[in-house]
Coordinates of C-alpha atoms and ligand atoms in Angstrom, one line a residue:
M1 CA 63.8 -22.1 16.6
K2 CA 60.3 -23.2 15.6
G3 CA 57.6 -24.5 18.5
V4 CA 56.2 -27.9 18.0
A5 CA 53.5 -29.9 19.5
V6 CA 53.5 -33.7 18.9
L7 CA 50.1 -35.3 19.4
G8 CA 50.3 -38.8 20.0
A9 CA 53.5 -38.7 21.6
T10 CA 53.4 -41.8 23.7
G11 CA 53.2 -43.9 20.3
S12 CA 55.9 -45.2 17.9
I13 CA 55.8 -42.3 15.6
G14 CA 55.9 -40.0 18.7
A15 CA 59.0 -42.0 19.7
S16 CA 60.6 -41.7 16.3
A17 CA 59.8 -37.8 16.4
A18 CA 61.0 -37.6 20.2
S19 CA 64.6 -38.6 19.2
V20 CA 64.4 -36.6 16.3
L21 CA 63.5 -33.2 18.6
E22 CA 66.0 -34.3 20.6
R23 CA 69.1 -34.4 18.0
H24 CA 67.7 -31.3 16.9
A25 CA 67.0 -29.4 19.9
D26 CA 68.8 -26.2 18.7
R27 CA 65.9 -25.5 15.8
F28 CA 63.1 -26.8 17.5
R29 CA 61.1 -26.2 20.6
V30 CA 59.0 -28.6 22.5
V31 CA 56.1 -27.2 23.4
A32 CA 53.4 -29.8 24.1
L33 CA 52.6 -33.3 24.1
T34 CA 49.6 -35.5 24.5
G35 CA 49.0 -39.0 25.0
Y36 CA 45.7 -40.9 25.1
R37 CA 46.0 -42.7 28.7
N38 CA 50.1 -43.8 28.5
V39 CA 51.0 -41.9 32.1
R40 CA 54.3 -43.2 32.6
R41 CA 55.7 -42.9 29.2
L42 CA 54.1 -39.2 28.7
A43 CA 56.4 -38.5 32.0
E44 CA 59.6 -39.7 30.4
L45 CA 58.7 -37.7 27.4
E46 CA 58.1 -34.9 30.1
R47 CA 61.5 -34.9 31.8
R48 CA 63.1 -35.6 28.6
L49 CA 61.9 -33.1 26.4
H50 CA 60.8 -29.9 28.4
P51 CA 57.4 -28.8 27.5
E52 CA 55.5 -26.2 28.7
Q53 CA 52.3 -27.9 28.1
V54 CA 50.9 -32.1 28.5
V55 CA 48.2 -33.4 27.7
L56 CA 46.0 -36.2 29.0
V57 CA 43.5 -37.2 26.7
D58 CA 41.6 -40.0 28.8
D59 CA 40.3 -37.8 31.7
G60 CA 39.6 -41.0 33.9
V61 CA 43.4 -41.9 34.8
D62 CA 45.5 -40.4 37.6
A63 CA 47.9 -38.3 36.4
P64 CA 49.8 -35.4 37.5
S65 CA 48.3 -32.4 38.8
H66 CA 50.4 -29.9 36.6
W67 CA 49.0 -31.5 33.5
Q68 CA 46.0 -31.3 31.2
S69 CA 43.0 -33.9 30.5
G70 CA 40.5 -34.3 28.2
R71 CA 40.2 -33.5 24.0
E72 CA 39.4 -29.8 24.5
A73 CA 42.9 -29.8 26.0
L74 CA 44.2 -31.8 23.2
L75 CA 43.0 -29.5 20.4
A76 CA 44.2 -26.2 22.3
A77 CA 47.9 -27.8 22.4
A78 CA 47.2 -28.1 18.7
E79 CA 46.3 -24.1 18.1
R80 CA 48.4 -22.4 20.5
P81 CA 50.5 -19.1 19.3
D82 CA 53.8 -20.3 19.6
V83 CA 53.4 -23.4 18.4
D84 CA 54.7 -24.0 14.4
I85 CA 54.3 -27.4 13.9
V86 CA 51.7 -29.6 14.9
I87 CA 53.4 -33.1 14.4
N88 CA 50.0 -35.3 14.8
A89 CA 50.9 -38.9 15.1
V90 CA 47.4 -40.1 17.0
V91 CA 46.2 -42.9 15.7
G92 CA 42.8 -43.3 13.9
A93 CA 40.0 -41.0 13.2
A94 CA 40.1 -39.6 16.9
G95 CA 42.4 -37.8 15.4
L96 CA 40.7 -35.8 12.6
E97 CA 39.4 -32.5 15.0
A98 CA 43.2 -32.0 15.8
T99 CA 43.8 -31.8 11.8
L100 CA 41.7 -29.6 11.1
V101 CA 42.1 -27.4 14.0
A102 CA 46.3 -27.4 13.4
L103 CA 45.5 -26.3 9.7
E104 CA 42.7 -23.9 10.5
A105 CA 45.4 -21.9 12.6
G106 CA 47.5 -21.7 10.2
K107 CA 49.9 -24.8 11.0
R108 CA 52.7 -26.6 9.0
L109 CA 50.5 -29.9 10.0
A110 CA 53.1 -33.1 10.1
L111 CA 50.6 -36.2 9.1
A112 CA 51.7 -39.3 10.6
N113 CA 47.6 -39.6 10.8
K114 CA 46.5 -40.7 7.7
E115 CA 43.3 -41.9 8.7
S116 CA 42.1 -37.7 9.4
L117 CA 42.6 -37.4 6.0
V118 CA 40.8 -40.3 4.6
A119 CA 38.1 -39.6 6.8
G120 CA 37.8 -36.5 5.9
G121 CA 39.7 -35.5 3.1
P122 CA 37.5 -33.0 1.6
L123 CA 37.3 -30.8 5.3
V124 CA 41.2 -31.0 5.3
L125 CA 41.9 -29.7 2.6
A126 CA 38.9 -27.1 3.4
A127 CA 41.0 -26.3 6.5
R128 CA 44.1 -26.1 4.9
E129 CA 42.3 -23.6 2.4
R130 CA 41.1 -20.9 5.0
G131 CA 43.8 -21.1 7.7
G132 CA 46.8 -21.2 5.2
G133 CA 48.5 -24.2 6.9
E134 CA 50.5 -26.2 5.5
L135 CA 50.4 -30.3 5.3
V136 CA 53.1 -32.6 5.1
P137 CA 53.0 -35.8 5.0
V138 CA 54.8 -38.1 7.8
D139 CA 54.2 -41.6 6.0
S140 CA 56.9 -42.8 4.3
E141 CA 55.3 -43.4 1.1
H142 CA 54.7 -40.1 0.9
S143 CA 57.1 -38.4 2.0
A144 CA 59.4 -40.0 -0.2
I145 CA 56.5 -39.0 -3.6
L146 CA 57.1 -35.4 -1.8
Q147 CA 60.6 -35.6 -2.0
C148 CA 60.6 -36.8 -5.4
L149 CA 58.2 -34.1 -6.4
Q150 CA 60.8 -31.3 -5.5
G151 CA 61.0 -28.9 -8.6
A152 CA 58.4 -30.7 -10.7
G153 CA 55.2 -28.6 -12.2
D154 CA 52.1 -30.8 -11.9
A155 CA 50.9 -31.7 -15.3
E156 CA 54.7 -33.5 -15.8
V157 CA 53.6 -36.5 -13.4
R158 CA 52.3 -39.3 -14.9
R159 CA 52.0 -42.2 -11.9
L160 CA 52.6 -42.6 -8.6
I161 CA 54.2 -46.5 -7.8
L162 CA 53.3 -47.0 -3.8
T163 CA 55.5 -49.7 -2.1
A164 CA 54.4 -51.9 0.3
S165 CA 56.0 -54.9 2.1
G166 CA 52.9 -57.0 1.7
G167 CA 52.9 -57.3 6.1
A168 CA 53.1 -60.3 7.9
F169 CA 51.1 -62.9 6.1
R170 CA 53.1 -62.4 2.5
D171 CA 54.5 -65.9 2.4
W172 CA 51.4 -67.5 4.3
D173 CA 49.2 -70.4 2.6
L174 CA 46.1 -68.6 2.3
A175 CA 44.3 -71.4 3.9
D176 CA 46.0 -70.9 7.1
L177 CA 45.2 -67.1 7.2
Q178 CA 41.5 -68.1 9.2
G179 CA 43.9 -69.7 12.2
A180 CA 46.3 -66.3 12.1
L181 CA 46.6 -64.8 15.4
P182 CA 47.2 -60.8 16.8
E183 CA 50.5 -62.3 17.9
H184 CA 50.9 -63.5 14.2
A185 CA 49.9 -60.1 12.7
L186 CA 52.2 -58.0 14.7
Q187 CA 55.4 -59.4 13.5
H188 CA 56.2 -57.3 11.0
P189 CA 59.1 -58.0 8.3
T190 CA 60.7 -54.7 8.0
W191 CA 58.9 -52.1 10.4
S192 CA 58.3 -51.8 13.9
M193 CA 55.0 -49.7 14.7
G194 CA 52.3 -49.2 16.5
A195 CA 49.3 -52.7 16.8
K196 CA 47.0 -50.7 14.4
I197 CA 48.8 -49.7 11.8
T198 CA 50.8 -53.6 11.7
V199 CA 48.0 -55.3 11.5
D200 CA 46.4 -52.7 8.8
S201 CA 49.9 -54.0 6.8
A202 CA 49.0 -57.8 7.1
T203 CA 45.2 -57.2 5.6
M204 CA 47.2 -54.0 3.0
A205 CA 43.9 -52.1 4.1
N206 CA 46.8 -49.7 5.4
K207 CA 48.0 -49.4 1.5
A208 CA 44.4 -48.9 0.6
L209 CA 44.3 -45.8 3.3
E210 CA 47.6 -44.4 1.5
V211 CA 46.5 -44.9 -2.0
I212 CA 43.1 -42.2 -0.6
E213 CA 45.8 -40.5 1.5
A214 CA 48.0 -39.6 -2.4
H215 CA 44.8 -38.5 -4.0
F216 CA 44.4 -36.0 -1.6
L217 CA 47.4 -34.9 -0.7
F218 CA 49.2 -35.0 -4.5
G219 CA 45.6 -33.9 -5.9
V220 CA 45.9 -37.1 -8.5
F221 CA 43.4 -38.8 -9.8
Y222 CA 42.7 -42.7 -8.4
E223 CA 43.7 -43.7 -12.2
Q224 CA 47.4 -42.2 -11.6
V225 CA 48.2 -43.8 -8.2
E226 CA 49.9 -47.7 -8.1
V227 CA 50.8 -50.4 -5.6
A228 CA 53.4 -52.3 -6.2
L229 CA 54.7 -55.2 -3.4
H230 CA 58.3 -54.2 -2.1
P231 CA 59.4 -57.0 0.5
Q232 CA 62.8 -55.3 1.1
S233 CA 61.3 -51.8 2.2
I234 CA 64.5 -50.0 0.6
I235 CA 62.7 -48.0 -2.0
H236 CA 60.1 -45.9 0.1
S237 CA 58.0 -45.6 -3.4
M238 CA 58.4 -43.7 -6.8
V239 CA 56.8 -41.3 -9.0
E240 CA 56.9 -41.4 -13.3
F241 CA 56.8 -38.2 -14.8
V242 CA 55.5 -37.7 -18.3
D243 CA 58.6 -38.3 -20.4
G244 CA 59.0 -41.7 -18.8
S245 CA 61.7 -41.0 -16.5
V246 CA 60.9 -42.6 -12.7
L247 CA 62.2 -41.2 -9.4
A248 CA 62.9 -43.3 -6.4
Q249 CA 63.3 -42.0 -3.1
V250 CA 65.8 -44.7 -1.3
G251 CA 66.5 -45.6 2.5
F252 CA 66.9 -47.9 4.8
P253 CA 63.7 -48.5 6.6
T254 CA 63.3 -45.7 9.8
M255 CA 60.8 -43.2 10.5
E256 CA 62.9 -40.7 11.6
L257 CA 64.0 -39.7 8.1
P258 CA 60.8 -38.6 7.0
V259 CA 59.6 -37.2 10.5
L260 CA 62.6 -34.8 10.4
Y261 CA 61.9 -34.0 6.8
A262 CA 58.2 -33.4 7.7
L263 CA 59.8 -30.6 9.8
T264 CA 62.4 -28.7 7.6
H265 CA 60.9 -29.2 4.1
P266 CA 61.9 -28.0 1.7
E267 CA 65.3 -27.8 2.8
R268 CA 67.2 -30.5 4.7
L269 CA 69.3 -30.7 7.9
P270 CA 72.2 -32.7 8.3
D271 CA 71.3 -36.0 10.6
D272 CA 73.5 -38.8 11.6
G273 CA 71.1 -41.4 11.1
R274 CA 71.8 -44.9 9.7
R275 CA 73.9 -44.8 6.2
F276 CA 72.5 -46.5 3.3
D277 CA 74.4 -48.8 1.7
P278 CA 73.3 -50.2 -1.9
V279 CA 75.2 -53.2 -1.5
T280 CA 73.6 -54.5 2.4
A281 CA 70.4 -53.6 0.5
S282 CA 70.5 -55.9 -2.4
P283 CA 68.5 -57.5 -4.3
L284 CA 65.4 -55.7 -4.3
T285 CA 62.5 -57.1 -5.7
F286 CA 58.8 -55.8 -6.4
E287 CA 56.0 -57.9 -7.5
A288 CA 52.2 -57.2 -7.9
L289 CA 50.0 -57.1 -5.3
D290 CA 47.5 -60.7 -5.1
P291 CA 43.9 -59.3 -4.5
E292 CA 42.8 -62.8 -3.2
R293 CA 45.2 -62.5 -0.4
Y294 CA 44.1 -58.8 0.0
P295 CA 40.8 -57.9 -0.2
T296 CA 40.7 -55.1 2.2
F297 CA 43.3 -53.7 -0.3
A298 CA 40.2 -53.4 -3.0
L299 CA 37.6 -52.6 -0.7
G300 CA 39.5 -49.4 0.4
V301 CA 40.8 -48.1 -3.2
E302 CA 36.6 -48.7 -3.8
A303 CA 35.9 -46.3 -1.4
G304 CA 38.2 -43.9 -1.8
R305 CA 36.9 -43.8 -5.7
A306 CA 33.2 -43.7 -4.5
G307 CA 34.4 -40.4 -2.3
G308 CA 32.0 -38.6 -0.5
T309 CA 31.6 -40.4 2.9
A310 CA 32.7 -43.6 1.6
P311 CA 36.2 -43.2 3.0
A312 CA 35.0 -42.3 6.2
T313 CA 33.0 -45.5 6.3
F314 CA 36.1 -47.9 4.8
N315 CA 38.6 -46.7 7.9
A316 CA 36.1 -46.7 10.7
A317 CA 35.1 -49.9 10.1
N318 CA 38.5 -51.1 9.7
E319 CA 39.4 -49.7 13.4
E320 CA 36.2 -51.7 15.2
A321 CA 37.1 -54.8 13.0
V322 CA 41.1 -54.1 14.0
S323 CA 40.2 -54.1 17.0
A324 CA 37.9 -57.0 17.4
F325 CA 40.8 -59.3 15.8
L326 CA 43.1 -57.6 18.2
E327 CA 41.0 -58.7 21.0
R328 CA 40.2 -61.7 19.7
R329 CA 36.9 -61.2 18.9
L330 CA 37.2 -61.7 14.7
S331 CA 39.5 -63.8 12.7
F332 CA 42.1 -62.4 10.8
P333 CA 39.5 -62.8 7.3
G334 CA 36.8 -61.3 9.3
I335 CA 38.0 -57.7 9.2
A336 CA 37.2 -57.7 5.5
D337 CA 34.0 -59.2 5.9
A338 CA 33.3 -56.2 8.7
I339 CA 34.5 -53.9 6.3
R340 CA 32.2 -54.7 3.1
H341 CA 29.3 -55.3 5.2
A342 CA 30.1 -51.7 6.5
L343 CA 30.4 -50.3 3.0
D344 CA 27.2 -52.3 1.9
T345 CA 24.9 -50.9 4.7
V346 CA 25.9 -47.1 5.1
E347 CA 24.8 -44.6 2.7
V348 CA 27.4 -42.4 0.9
R349 CA 27.0 -39.3 1.2
P350 CA 28.7 -35.9 0.6
A351 CA 31.6 -35.5 3.0
D352 CA 30.9 -31.6 3.5
S353 CA 30.7 -31.4 7.0
L354 CA 32.1 -32.9 10.4
A355 CA 29.1 -33.8 11.4
A356 CA 28.6 -35.8 8.0
V357 CA 32.0 -37.4 8.7
R358 CA 30.8 -38.6 12.3
R359 CA 27.7 -39.9 11.5
A360 CA 29.4 -42.1 8.7
D361 CA 31.9 -42.8 11.3
A362 CA 29.2 -43.8 13.8
Q363 CA 26.9 -46.1 11.3
A364 CA 29.9 -47.7 10.0
R365 CA 30.9 -48.9 13.6
E366 CA 27.6 -49.9 14.2
A367 CA 27.6 -52.0 11.2
A368 CA 30.8 -53.3 11.4
R369 CA 30.2 -54.1 15.0
T370 CA 26.5 -55.9 14.0
L371 CA 28.3 -58.5 11.8
I372 CA 31.2 -59.3 14.1
E373 CA 28.6 -60.4 16.7
Q374 CA 26.7 -62.5 14.0
I375 CA 30.1 -63.7 12.7
S376 CA 32.2 -64.6 16.2
Ligands
NDP1 P1 50.4 -45.9 18.3 O1 49.5 -47.0 18.4 O2 52.2 -46.4 18.7 O3 50.8 -44.5 19.3 C1 49.4 -43.9 18.9 C2 49.2 -42.7 19.5 O4 48.3 -42.2 19.2 C3 49.6 -42.6 21.0 O5 50.3 -41.4 21.6 C4 48.0 -42.8 21.7 O6 48.2 -42.4 23.6 C5 47.3 -41.9 21.0 N1 45.6 -41.9 21.1 C6 45.4 -43.5 20.9 N2 44.0 -42.9 21.2 C7 43.5 -41.8 21.2 C8 42.4 -41.1 21.4 N3 41.6 -41.8 21.2 N4 42.6 -39.7 21.1 C9 44.1 -38.8 21.4 N5 45.3 -39.7 21.1 C10 44.9 -40.7 21.4 O7 51.0 -45.7 16.9 P2 51.7 -45.0 15.7 O8 52.7 -44.5 16.2 O9 52.1 -46.4 14.7 O10 50.7 -44.7 14.7 C11 50.1 -43.1 14.8 C12 49.6 -42.7 13.3 O11 50.7 -42.8 12.8 C13 48.4 -43.7 12.7 O12 48.2 -43.0 12.0 C14 49.5 -44.6 11.7 O13 48.9 -44.6 11.1 C15 50.5 -43.6 11.3 N6 51.9 -44.1 10.9 C16 52.4 -44.6 11.8 C17 53.7 -45.6 11.2 C18 54.8 -46.2 12.1 O14 55.7 -46.5 11.8 N7 54.2 -46.6 12.8 C19 54.4 -45.4 10.0 C20 53.4 -44.3 8.8 C21 52.7 -43.6 9.4 P3 48.3 -43.6 24.5 O15 49.6 -44.3 24.1 O16 48.8 -43.0 25.9 O17 47.5 -44.5 24.7
MG2 MG1 53.0 -46.0 5.1

């Protein structure tokens, strides 16, 4: 029996995690659940999963008296001695400290919260080194790559190919993007996810975050990571080896499989998810990414290559811009403008302390907000 803490349990990944944990209750015991402010959903999960600890991070919300509240309680849940695996499904850079705490405490970290690895990559790797924790991706592309890499030596890998659906505006006329609204952006063609990552898919900020995530997770150079548009979201990513052989991981889109694999890697558990059928899945097509449609992608990859605190700046500016877009304070193309402004203004420093990352994060949000106020 492994003890599991689910951070960000009230969200979309949290829902996938709850289903997986319920189905495999003979293997996993839910020890702690956290949410930010969704009391109803958290109470429902408590009834289903019977955790010992429930945390609502926002302490300004009325909650049952046996729950805990505040950020400290969230971090405490991530390092409980009876927790073996921490699923970090918090959204945004707000998940960074929990990532660090779980790895420092030697846990297996099933990481959905890619923003923590993007913002604080060097800190995350150092925390893993110090604490002896394990970092296993939940992101479907990285789960696919991890599965393709089983049994391979580092020197055998030539290239990683991340696939991308292209998001809600893949087929829109470029001229119409100025008028794109949150309700349009939230119509993802193949995946059902939280609002922030769904907008990130429409801008391809998500794919830039994933390129940076791959760099840190798999220790590859940026030159070794490529992206191909794959509208059907059936091939979750590919690895090209030095002999030219390419392995892909394939399946209908569901986050339950990557969540389960992150819990059991390198083993597999029998599971009764939807079975794959190549005929129903056909045809599978691939396209190059159009840089004019997705300017945010190049900004993110440039930030990754610049290193230091640049990815933290990119990530924080993106979070601010996406919130502004969702609140109708910013146009869809304005998201890229706000990020560009932050990257142009905020100085890049070494990402060698939590304080350095937090400073870049705060400066980036400030810069993005200034531009958003100017242009809206
Ligand atoms: P959701 O918006 O659905 O859920 C976010 C979760 O984080 C909720 O539990 C929310 O609580 C909690 N939360 C929000 N703000 C804070 C905060 N400041 N401190 C602590 N907790 C907070 O997001 P998703 O589930 O879609 O995504 C979660 C992460 O997983 C993201 O990093 C995303 O990029 C990644 N991911 C998601 C995929 C998906 O299919 N959804 C696929 C691959 C990666 P509450 O609801 O109570 O407010
Ligand atoms: Mg992904």
